[in-house]
Amino acid sequence: PRAGNKPPRIAETPSGILNSVGLQNPGVEVFAQHLMPELAKQFDTNVIANMSGNTIDEYAEMAEILSDTDVALIEMNISCPNVKHGGMAFGTNAEVVEELTKEVKKRCTKPLVVKLSPNVTSVADIARAAEAGGADGLSLINTLLGMRIDINTRKPILANNTGGLSGPAVRPIAVRMVHEVYSAVKLPIIGMGGVMSGADVIEFMIAGAKLVALGTGLFVKPDMIYDVKREILEYMDRFNIKDINEIVGTLELN
């Protein structure tokens, strides 16, 4: 279980938010024994469980526990900038990423998706390392590390000082990184970062994403999925696309 960081944990920014929630959650055992069974009963949809640990052994143990649940995928968060132990150190070193992925795969029977950090020199190198370690897929990007300062107190607005920037402000960076990773590896990609519309989803898919995640946009409009789906269907009709997967990775560079 994680208590998360002290408040304030959210700060608004132009076209986005900074968060330092700190992965607050009741722990993997509670999720496996109580939360996931309820989700499976109530919803006829795939569930992706996101896990984050401080050691390789922690990650492997969580993967083993989650593998015995009804989750469809396990997403391994190696890149969260809000947790002071683990997180960022794992996701910024290619050798460590390969070792971590390899060890977790030994105890993971569900598809393992590695979530990549944008706070690196070369996201393609980290993607190749995850692929070499046996990852079944990749998701990107996680948040970019940022800060906001209260000019009256001259102190950071977030109690944790820094936080992860998400929202439309990061989308062009995310699209570029999805394209880079799509060109570097053979793995399927979950694209994310500032999705607010069906057009944003389509942009990520053209760049190479097989799946697209919605996050910060749901803070603004909790039911935005309806509009997103409608806009995608309208796009398919306009270009006579029978299967949306046809557009994945179809970017034509200038």
PDB file of C-alpha atoms in Angstrom:
ATOM      1  CA  PRO A   1       0.000   0.000   0.000  1.00  0.00           C
ATOM      2  CA  ARG A   2       1.070   3.583  -0.700  1.00  0.00           C
ATOM      3  CA  ALA A   3      -0.207   6.610   1.202  1.00  0.00           C
ATOM      4  CA  GLY A   4       0.908   8.941  -1.580  1.00  0.00           C
ATOM      5  CA  ASN A   5       2.503  12.350  -1.244  1.00  0.00           C
ATOM      6  CA  LYS A   6       1.439  15.225   0.998  1.00  0.00           C
ATOM      7  CA  PRO A   7      -1.002  17.787  -0.476  1.00  0.00           C
ATOM      8  CA  PRO A   8      -1.113  19.986  -2.469  1.00  0.00           C
ATOM      9  CA  ARG A   9      -0.674  17.220  -5.052  1.00  0.00           C
ATOM     10  CA  ILE A  10      -2.199  18.845  -8.145  1.00  0.00           C
ATOM     11  CA  ALA A  11      -1.342  22.173  -9.785  1.00  0.00           C
ATOM     12  CA  GLU A  12      -2.946  23.478 -12.953  1.00  0.00           C
ATOM     13  CA  THR A  13      -0.758  24.731 -15.796  1.00  0.00           C
ATOM     14  CA  PRO A  14      -1.512  26.174 -19.247  1.00  0.00           C
ATOM     15  CA  SER A  15      -2.909  23.220 -21.241  1.00  0.00           C
ATOM     16  CA  GLY A  16      -2.225  20.660 -18.544  1.00  0.00           C
ATOM     17  CA  ILE A  17      -1.712  19.736 -14.909  1.00  0.00           C
ATOM     18  CA  LEU A  18       1.198  18.865 -12.666  1.00  0.00           C
ATOM     19  CA  ASN A  19       0.565  15.946 -10.339  1.00  0.00           C
ATOM     20  CA  SER A  20       2.534  14.486  -7.473  1.00  0.00           C
ATOM     21  CA  VAL A  21      -0.084  12.071  -6.178  1.00  0.00           C
ATOM     22  CA  GLY A  22       2.628   9.506  -5.466  1.00  0.00           C
ATOM     23  CA  LEU A  23       0.754   6.437  -6.716  1.00  0.00           C
ATOM     24  CA  GLN A  24      -1.651   6.312  -3.769  1.00  0.00           C
ATOM     25  CA  ASN A  25      -3.288   2.868  -3.713  1.00  0.00           C
ATOM     26  CA  PRO A  26      -4.322   0.111  -1.261  1.00  0.00           C
ATOM     27  CA  GLY A  27      -1.688  -2.390  -2.419  1.00  0.00           C
ATOM     28  CA  VAL A  28      -1.589  -5.367  -4.761  1.00  0.00           C
ATOM     29  CA  GLU A  29      -3.183  -7.871  -2.364  1.00  0.00           C
ATOM     30  CA  VAL A  30      -6.255  -5.690  -1.815  1.00  0.00           C
ATOM     31  CA  PHE A  31      -6.512  -5.113  -5.556  1.00  0.00           C
ATOM     32  CA  ALA A  32      -6.205  -8.833  -6.365  1.00  0.00           C
ATOM     33  CA  GLN A  33      -8.544 -10.079  -3.638  1.00  0.00           C
ATOM     34  CA  HIS A  34     -11.210  -7.369  -3.568  1.00  0.00           C
ATOM     35  CA  LEU A  35     -11.059  -4.725  -6.310  1.00  0.00           C
ATOM     36  CA  MET A  36     -10.404  -6.822  -9.414  1.00  0.00           C
ATOM     37  CA  PRO A  37     -13.132  -9.396  -8.664  1.00  0.00           C
ATOM     38  CA  GLU A  38     -15.635  -6.519  -8.370  1.00  0.00           C
ATOM     39  CA  LEU A  39     -14.428  -4.937 -11.620  1.00  0.00           C
ATOM     40  CA  ALA A  40     -14.745  -8.293 -13.394  1.00  0.00           C
ATOM     41  CA  LYS A  41     -18.325  -8.678 -12.145  1.00  0.00           C
ATOM     42  CA  GLN A  42     -19.453  -5.149 -12.961  1.00  0.00           C
ATOM     43  CA  PHE A  43     -17.781  -4.423 -16.295  1.00  0.00           C
ATOM     44  CA  ASP A  44     -17.526  -6.361 -19.543  1.00  0.00           C
ATOM     45  CA  THR A  45     -14.265  -4.802 -20.657  1.00  0.00           C
ATOM     46  CA  ASN A  46     -10.530  -5.439 -20.443  1.00  0.00           C
ATOM     47  CA  VAL A  47      -8.737  -4.167 -17.354  1.00  0.00           C
ATOM     48  CA  ILE A  48      -5.085  -3.112 -17.373  1.00  0.00           C
ATOM     49  CA  ALA A  49      -3.328  -3.162 -13.992  1.00  0.00           C
ATOM     50  CA  ASN A  50      -0.494  -0.690 -13.529  1.00  0.00           C
ATOM     51  CA  MET A  51       2.218  -1.633 -11.026  1.00  0.00           C
ATOM     52  CA  SER A  52       5.208   0.233  -9.621  1.00  0.00           C
ATOM     53  CA  GLY A  53       7.870  -1.084  -7.247  1.00  0.00           C
ATOM     54  CA  ASN A  54      11.062  -0.061  -5.517  1.00  0.00           C
ATOM     55  CA  THR A  55      13.072  -3.214  -6.257  1.00  0.00           C
ATOM     56  CA  ILE A  56      13.225  -5.858  -8.969  1.00  0.00           C
ATOM     57  CA  ASP A  57      11.928  -8.439  -6.487  1.00  0.00           C
ATOM     58  CA  GLU A  58       8.923  -6.230  -5.670  1.00  0.00           C
ATOM     59  CA  TYR A  59       8.032  -5.887  -9.327  1.00  0.00           C
ATOM     60  CA  ALA A  60       8.362  -9.646  -9.891  1.00  0.00           C
ATOM     61  CA  GLU A  61       6.227 -10.477  -6.854  1.00  0.00           C
ATOM     62  CA  MET A  62       3.495  -8.058  -7.934  1.00  0.00           C
ATOM     63  CA  ALA A  63       3.519  -9.482 -11.464  1.00  0.00           C
ATOM     64  CA  GLU A  64       3.055 -12.976 -10.074  1.00  0.00           C
ATOM     65  CA  ILE A  65       0.118 -11.903  -7.895  1.00  0.00           C
ATOM     66  CA  LEU A  66      -1.538  -9.948 -10.720  1.00  0.00           C
ATOM     67  CA  SER A  67      -1.073 -12.863 -13.127  1.00  0.00           C
ATOM     68  CA  ASP A  68      -3.522 -14.864 -11.007  1.00  0.00           C
ATOM     69  CA  THR A  69      -6.276 -12.265 -11.486  1.00  0.00           C
ATOM     70  CA  ASP A  70      -8.587 -11.470 -14.401  1.00  0.00           C
ATOM     71  CA  VAL A  71      -6.540  -8.507 -15.644  1.00  0.00           C
ATOM     72  CA  ALA A  72      -5.966  -8.522 -19.405  1.00  0.00           C
ATOM     73  CA  LEU A  73      -2.571  -6.783 -19.301  1.00  0.00           C
ATOM     74  CA  ILE A  74      -0.016  -5.781 -16.700  1.00  0.00           C
ATOM     75  CA  GLU A  75       1.566  -2.371 -17.247  1.00  0.00           C
ATOM     76  CA  MET A  76       4.912  -1.961 -15.491  1.00  0.00           C
ATOM     77  CA  ASN A  77       5.501   1.632 -14.490  1.00  0.00           C
ATOM     78  CA  ILE A  78       9.273   2.171 -14.462  1.00  0.00           C
ATOM     79  CA  SER A  79       9.132   5.901 -14.993  1.00  0.00           C
ATOM     80  CA  CYS A  80       6.994   7.753 -12.459  1.00  0.00           C
ATOM     81  CA  PRO A  81       8.876  10.884 -11.309  1.00  0.00           C
ATOM     82  CA  ASN A  82       6.833  11.282  -8.109  1.00  0.00           C
ATOM     83  CA  VAL A  83       8.127   8.346  -6.064  1.00  0.00           C
ATOM     84  CA  LYS A  84      11.433   8.988  -4.370  1.00  0.00           C
ATOM     85  CA  HIS A  85      12.625   5.373  -4.433  1.00  0.00           C
ATOM     86  CA  GLY A  86      12.870   3.257  -7.600  1.00  0.00           C
ATOM     87  CA  GLY A  87      10.663   4.684 -10.338  1.00  0.00           C
ATOM     88  CA  MET A  88      12.801   7.079 -12.246  1.00  0.00           C
ATOM     89  CA  ALA A  89      16.123   5.253 -11.685  1.00  0.00           C
ATOM     90  CA  PHE A  90      14.735   2.109 -13.314  1.00  0.00           C
ATOM     91  CA  GLY A  91      13.304   3.865 -16.349  1.00  0.00           C
ATOM     92  CA  THR A  92      16.319   5.932 -17.311  1.00  0.00           C
ATOM     93  CA  ASN A  93      18.954   3.175 -17.592  1.00  0.00           C
ATOM     94  CA  ALA A  94      18.703   0.799 -20.566  1.00  0.00           C
ATOM     95  CA  GLU A  95      20.681  -2.020 -18.905  1.00  0.00           C
ATOM     96  CA  VAL A  96      18.492  -1.884 -15.798  1.00  0.00           C
ATOM     97  CA  VAL A  97      15.318  -1.817 -17.897  1.00  0.00           C
ATOM     98  CA  GLU A  98      16.386  -4.975 -19.733  1.00  0.00           C
ATOM     99  CA  GLU A  99      17.319  -6.756 -16.501  1.00  0.00           C
ATOM    100  CA  LEU A 100      14.101  -5.707 -14.751  1.00  0.00           C
ATOM    101  CA  THR A 101      11.899  -6.768 -17.665  1.00  0.00           C
ATOM    102  CA  LYS A 102      13.674 -10.107 -17.965  1.00  0.00           C
ATOM    103  CA  GLU A 103      13.266 -10.922 -14.255  1.00  0.00           C
ATOM    104  CA  VAL A 104       9.615  -9.857 -14.139  1.00  0.00           C
ATOM    105  CA  LYS A 105       8.779 -11.912 -17.246  1.00  0.00           C
ATOM    106  CA  LYS A 106       9.968 -15.046 -15.438  1.00  0.00           C
ATOM    107  CA  ARG A 107       7.065 -14.724 -12.982  1.00  0.00           C
ATOM    108  CA  CYS A 108       4.495 -13.006 -15.193  1.00  0.00           C
ATOM    109  CA  THR A 109       2.006 -15.109 -17.167  1.00  0.00           C
ATOM    110  CA  LYS A 110      -0.059 -12.165 -18.442  1.00  0.00           C
ATOM    111  CA  PRO A 111       1.124  -9.872 -21.269  1.00  0.00           C
ATOM    112  CA  LEU A 112       3.625  -7.393 -19.839  1.00  0.00           C
ATOM    113  CA  VAL A 113       3.600  -3.791 -21.095  1.00  0.00           C
ATOM    114  CA  VAL A 114       6.488  -1.547 -20.033  1.00  0.00           C
ATOM    115  CA  LYS A 115       5.598   2.128 -19.515  1.00  0.00           C
ATOM    116  CA  LEU A 116       8.401   4.396 -20.694  1.00  0.00           C
ATOM    117  CA  SER A 117       9.552   7.734 -19.313  1.00  0.00           C
ATOM    118  CA  PRO A 118      10.081  10.767 -21.568  1.00  0.00           C
ATOM    119  CA  ASN A 119      12.712  12.053 -19.131  1.00  0.00           C
ATOM    120  CA  VAL A 120      15.545  10.272 -20.939  1.00  0.00           C
ATOM    121  CA  THR A 121      18.168  11.030 -23.570  1.00  0.00           C
ATOM    122  CA  SER A 122      16.909   8.374 -26.014  1.00  0.00           C
ATOM    123  CA  VAL A 123      13.484   6.795 -25.570  1.00  0.00           C
ATOM    124  CA  ALA A 124      14.260   4.450 -28.487  1.00  0.00           C
ATOM    125  CA  ASP A 125      17.222   2.966 -26.571  1.00  0.00           C
ATOM    126  CA  ILE A 126      15.026   2.307 -23.530  1.00  0.00           C
ATOM    127  CA  ALA A 127      12.359   0.756 -25.794  1.00  0.00           C
ATOM    128  CA  ARG A 128      14.938  -1.582 -27.349  1.00  0.00           C
ATOM    129  CA  ALA A 129      16.080  -2.607 -23.872  1.00  0.00           C
ATOM    130  CA  ALA A 130      12.517  -3.480 -22.823  1.00  0.00           C
ATOM    131  CA  GLU A 131      12.076  -5.456 -26.035  1.00  0.00           C
ATOM    132  CA  ALA A 132      15.342  -7.331 -25.405  1.00  0.00           C
ATOM    133  CA  GLY A 133      14.098  -8.135 -21.900  1.00  0.00           C
ATOM    134  CA  GLY A 134      10.990  -9.815 -23.301  1.00  0.00           C
ATOM    135  CA  ALA A 135       8.319  -7.135 -22.999  1.00  0.00           C
ATOM    136  CA  ASP A 136       5.071  -7.863 -24.849  1.00  0.00           C
ATOM    137  CA  GLY A 137       4.293  -4.194 -25.450  1.00  0.00           C
ATOM    138  CA  LEU A 138       5.213  -0.621 -24.552  1.00  0.00           C
ATOM    139  CA  SER A 139       3.228   2.364 -23.335  1.00  0.00           C
ATOM    140  CA  LEU A 140       4.357   5.961 -23.636  1.00  0.00           C
ATOM    141  CA  ILE A 141       4.701   8.565 -22.558  1.00  0.00           C
ATOM    142  CA  ASN A 142       4.610   8.988 -18.822  1.00  0.00           C
ATOM    143  CA  THR A 143       4.640  12.524 -17.481  1.00  0.00           C
ATOM    144  CA  LEU A 144       7.382  15.088 -17.960  1.00  0.00           C
ATOM    145  CA  LEU A 145       8.999  16.388 -14.787  1.00  0.00           C
ATOM    146  CA  GLY A 146       7.956  19.961 -14.017  1.00  0.00           C
ATOM    147  CA  MET A 147       7.522  22.591 -11.322  1.00  0.00           C
ATOM    148  CA  ARG A 148       5.244  25.546 -10.478  1.00  0.00           C
ATOM    149  CA  ILE A 149       6.189  28.276  -8.030  1.00  0.00           C
ATOM    150  CA  ASP A 150       3.931  30.492  -5.934  1.00  0.00           C
ATOM    151  CA  ILE A 151       5.466  33.920  -6.589  1.00  0.00           C
ATOM    152  CA  ASN A 152       4.040  35.325  -3.332  1.00  0.00           C
ATOM    153  CA  THR A 153       5.574  32.729  -1.014  1.00  0.00           C
ATOM    154  CA  ARG A 154       8.486  31.900  -3.368  1.00  0.00           C
ATOM    155  CA  LYS A 155       7.848  28.221  -2.701  1.00  0.00           C
ATOM    156  CA  PRO A 156       6.767  25.390  -5.025  1.00  0.00           C
ATOM    157  CA  ILE A 157       2.987  24.962  -5.215  1.00  0.00           C
ATOM    158  CA  LEU A 158       3.295  21.176  -4.904  1.00  0.00           C
ATOM    159  CA  ALA A 159       4.272  19.844  -1.468  1.00  0.00           C
ATOM    160  CA  ASN A 160       6.583  17.410  -3.233  1.00  0.00           C
ATOM    161  CA  ASN A 161       8.228  20.406  -5.021  1.00  0.00           C
ATOM    162  CA  THR A 162       8.074  18.785  -8.482  1.00  0.00           C
ATOM    163  CA  GLY A 163       5.465  16.751 -10.308  1.00  0.00           C
ATOM    164  CA  GLY A 164       4.580  15.090 -13.565  1.00  0.00           C
ATOM    165  CA  LEU A 165       3.228  17.314 -16.344  1.00  0.00           C
ATOM    166  CA  SER A 166       0.386  15.838 -18.389  1.00  0.00           C
ATOM    167  CA  GLY A 167      -2.309  17.194 -20.673  1.00  0.00           C
ATOM    168  CA  PRO A 168      -2.389  18.730 -24.180  1.00  0.00           C
ATOM    169  CA  ALA A 169       0.898  20.573 -23.570  1.00  0.00           C
ATOM    170  CA  VAL A 170       2.833  17.285 -23.750  1.00  0.00           C
ATOM    171  CA  ARG A 171       1.004  15.738 -26.727  1.00  0.00           C
ATOM    172  CA  PRO A 172       3.428  16.808 -29.500  1.00  0.00           C
ATOM    173  CA  ILE A 173       6.300  15.342 -27.489  1.00  0.00           C
ATOM    174  CA  ALA A 174       4.358  12.127 -26.933  1.00  0.00           C
ATOM    175  CA  VAL A 175       3.469  11.776 -30.626  1.00  0.00           C
ATOM    176  CA  ARG A 176       7.109  12.268 -31.606  1.00  0.00           C
ATOM    177  CA  MET A 177       8.276   9.654 -29.116  1.00  0.00           C
ATOM    178  CA  VAL A 178       5.632   7.130 -30.206  1.00  0.00           C
ATOM    179  CA  HIS A 179       6.849   7.551 -33.780  1.00  0.00           C
ATOM    180  CA  GLU A 180      10.492   7.088 -32.703  1.00  0.00           C
ATOM    181  CA  VAL A 181       9.707   3.941 -30.740  1.00  0.00           C
ATOM    182  CA  TYR A 182       7.488   2.521 -33.498  1.00  0.00           C
ATOM    183  CA  SER A 183      10.444   2.894 -35.856  1.00  0.00           C
ATOM    184  CA  ALA A 184      12.845   1.249 -33.378  1.00  0.00           C
ATOM    185  CA  VAL A 185      11.028  -1.886 -32.158  1.00  0.00           C
ATOM    186  CA  LYS A 186       8.507  -4.508 -33.265  1.00  0.00           C
ATOM    187  CA  LEU A 187       6.329  -4.326 -30.144  1.00  0.00           C
ATOM    188  CA  PRO A 188       2.761  -2.976 -30.062  1.00  0.00           C
ATOM    189  CA  ILE A 189       2.495   0.471 -28.488  1.00  0.00           C
ATOM    190  CA  ILE A 190      -0.048   2.138 -26.211  1.00  0.00           C
ATOM    191  CA  GLY A 191       0.150   5.875 -26.909  1.00  0.00           C
ATOM    192  CA  MET A 192      -0.802   8.509 -24.361  1.00  0.00           C
ATOM    193  CA  GLY A 193      -0.285  12.137 -23.492  1.00  0.00           C
ATOM    194  CA  GLY A 194      -2.845  14.929 -23.733  1.00  0.00           C
ATOM    195  CA  VAL A 195      -5.571  13.112 -25.679  1.00  0.00           C
ATOM    196  CA  MET A 196      -8.660  15.353 -25.806  1.00  0.00           C
ATOM    197  CA  SER A 197     -10.441  14.283 -28.996  1.00  0.00           C
ATOM    198  CA  GLY A 198     -10.882  11.619 -31.637  1.00  0.00           C
ATOM    199  CA  ALA A 199      -8.391  13.488 -33.818  1.00  0.00           C
ATOM    200  CA  ASP A 200      -5.785  13.138 -31.074  1.00  0.00           C
ATOM    201  CA  VAL A 201      -6.353   9.379 -30.945  1.00  0.00           C
ATOM    202  CA  ILE A 202      -6.001   9.122 -34.721  1.00  0.00           C
ATOM    203  CA  GLU A 203      -2.781  11.157 -34.620  1.00  0.00           C
ATOM    204  CA  PHE A 204      -1.258   8.734 -32.119  1.00  0.00           C
ATOM    205  CA  MET A 205      -2.339   5.742 -34.207  1.00  0.00           C
ATOM    206  CA  ILE A 206      -0.836   7.171 -37.406  1.00  0.00           C
ATOM    207  CA  ALA A 207       2.394   7.682 -35.432  1.00  0.00           C
ATOM    208  CA  GLY A 208       2.357   3.987 -34.501  1.00  0.00           C
ATOM    209  CA  ALA A 209       0.121   3.400 -31.469  1.00  0.00           C
ATOM    210  CA  LYS A 210      -2.075   0.303 -31.485  1.00  0.00           C
ATOM    211  CA  LEU A 211      -4.010   1.436 -28.403  1.00  0.00           C
ATOM    212  CA  VAL A 212      -4.507   4.968 -27.077  1.00  0.00           C
ATOM    213  CA  ALA A 213      -5.086   5.977 -23.453  1.00  0.00           C
ATOM    214  CA  LEU A 214      -7.163   8.836 -22.064  1.00  0.00           C
ATOM    215  CA  GLY A 215      -6.083  10.412 -18.787  1.00  0.00           C
ATOM    216  CA  THR A 216      -5.943  14.115 -17.999  1.00  0.00           C
ATOM    217  CA  GLY A 217      -8.799  14.849 -20.410  1.00  0.00           C
ATOM    218  CA  LEU A 218     -11.147  12.894 -18.137  1.00  0.00           C
ATOM    219  CA  PHE A 219     -10.521  15.462 -15.384  1.00  0.00           C
ATOM    220  CA  VAL A 220     -11.933  18.093 -17.726  1.00  0.00           C
ATOM    221  CA  LYS A 221     -14.744  16.018 -19.233  1.00  0.00           C
ATOM    222  CA  PRO A 222     -15.417  12.650 -17.557  1.00  0.00           C
ATOM    223  CA  ASP A 223     -17.669  11.470 -20.417  1.00  0.00           C
ATOM    224  CA  MET A 224     -15.338  12.523 -23.238  1.00  0.00           C
ATOM    225  CA  ILE A 225     -15.019   8.903 -24.435  1.00  0.00           C
ATOM    226  CA  TYR A 226     -18.405   9.236 -26.161  1.00  0.00           C
ATOM    227  CA  ASP A 227     -17.249  12.185 -28.258  1.00  0.00           C
ATOM    228  CA  VAL A 228     -13.886  10.539 -28.955  1.00  0.00           C
ATOM    229  CA  LYS A 229     -15.529   7.380 -30.253  1.00  0.00           C
ATOM    230  CA  ARG A 230     -17.996   9.333 -32.396  1.00  0.00           C
ATOM    231  CA  GLU A 231     -15.217  11.435 -33.933  1.00  0.00           C
ATOM    232  CA  ILE A 232     -13.178   8.327 -34.769  1.00  0.00           C
ATOM    233  CA  LEU A 233     -16.164   6.720 -36.496  1.00  0.00           C
ATOM    234  CA  GLU A 234     -16.781   9.926 -38.474  1.00  0.00           C
ATOM    235  CA  TYR A 235     -13.127   9.938 -39.579  1.00  0.00           C
ATOM    236  CA  MET A 236     -13.428   6.304 -40.702  1.00  0.00           C
ATOM    237  CA  ASP A 237     -16.519   7.122 -42.733  1.00  0.00           C
ATOM    238  CA  ARG A 238     -14.874  10.161 -44.317  1.00  0.00           C
ATOM    239  CA  PHE A 239     -11.841   8.180 -45.513  1.00  0.00           C
ATOM    240  CA  ASN A 240     -13.696   4.890 -46.139  1.00  0.00           C
ATOM    241  CA  ILE A 241     -11.668   3.045 -43.495  1.00  0.00           C
ATOM    242  CA  LYS A 242     -13.150  -0.376 -42.659  1.00  0.00           C
ATOM    243  CA  ASP A 243     -10.784  -1.280 -39.821  1.00  0.00           C
ATOM    244  CA  ILE A 244      -9.169   1.430 -37.669  1.00  0.00           C
ATOM    245  CA  ASN A 245      -6.019  -0.725 -37.397  1.00  0.00           C
ATOM    246  CA  GLU A 246      -5.344   0.113 -41.051  1.00  0.00           C
ATOM    247  CA  ILE A 247      -4.001   3.525 -40.022  1.00  0.00           C
ATOM    248  CA  VAL A 248      -1.488   2.305 -37.408  1.00  0.00           C
ATOM    249  CA  GLY A 249       2.043   3.399 -38.333  1.00  0.00           C
ATOM    250  CA  THR A 250       1.026   4.969 -41.656  1.00  0.00           C
ATOM    251  CA  LEU A 251       2.912   8.224 -41.118  1.00  0.00           C
ATOM    252  CA  GLU A 252       4.547   9.529 -44.305  1.00  0.00           C
ATOM    253  CA  LEU A 253       7.494  11.748 -43.491  1.00  0.00           C
ATOM    254  CA  ASN A 254       8.195  14.870 -45.586  1.00  0.00           C
TER     255      ASN A 254
END
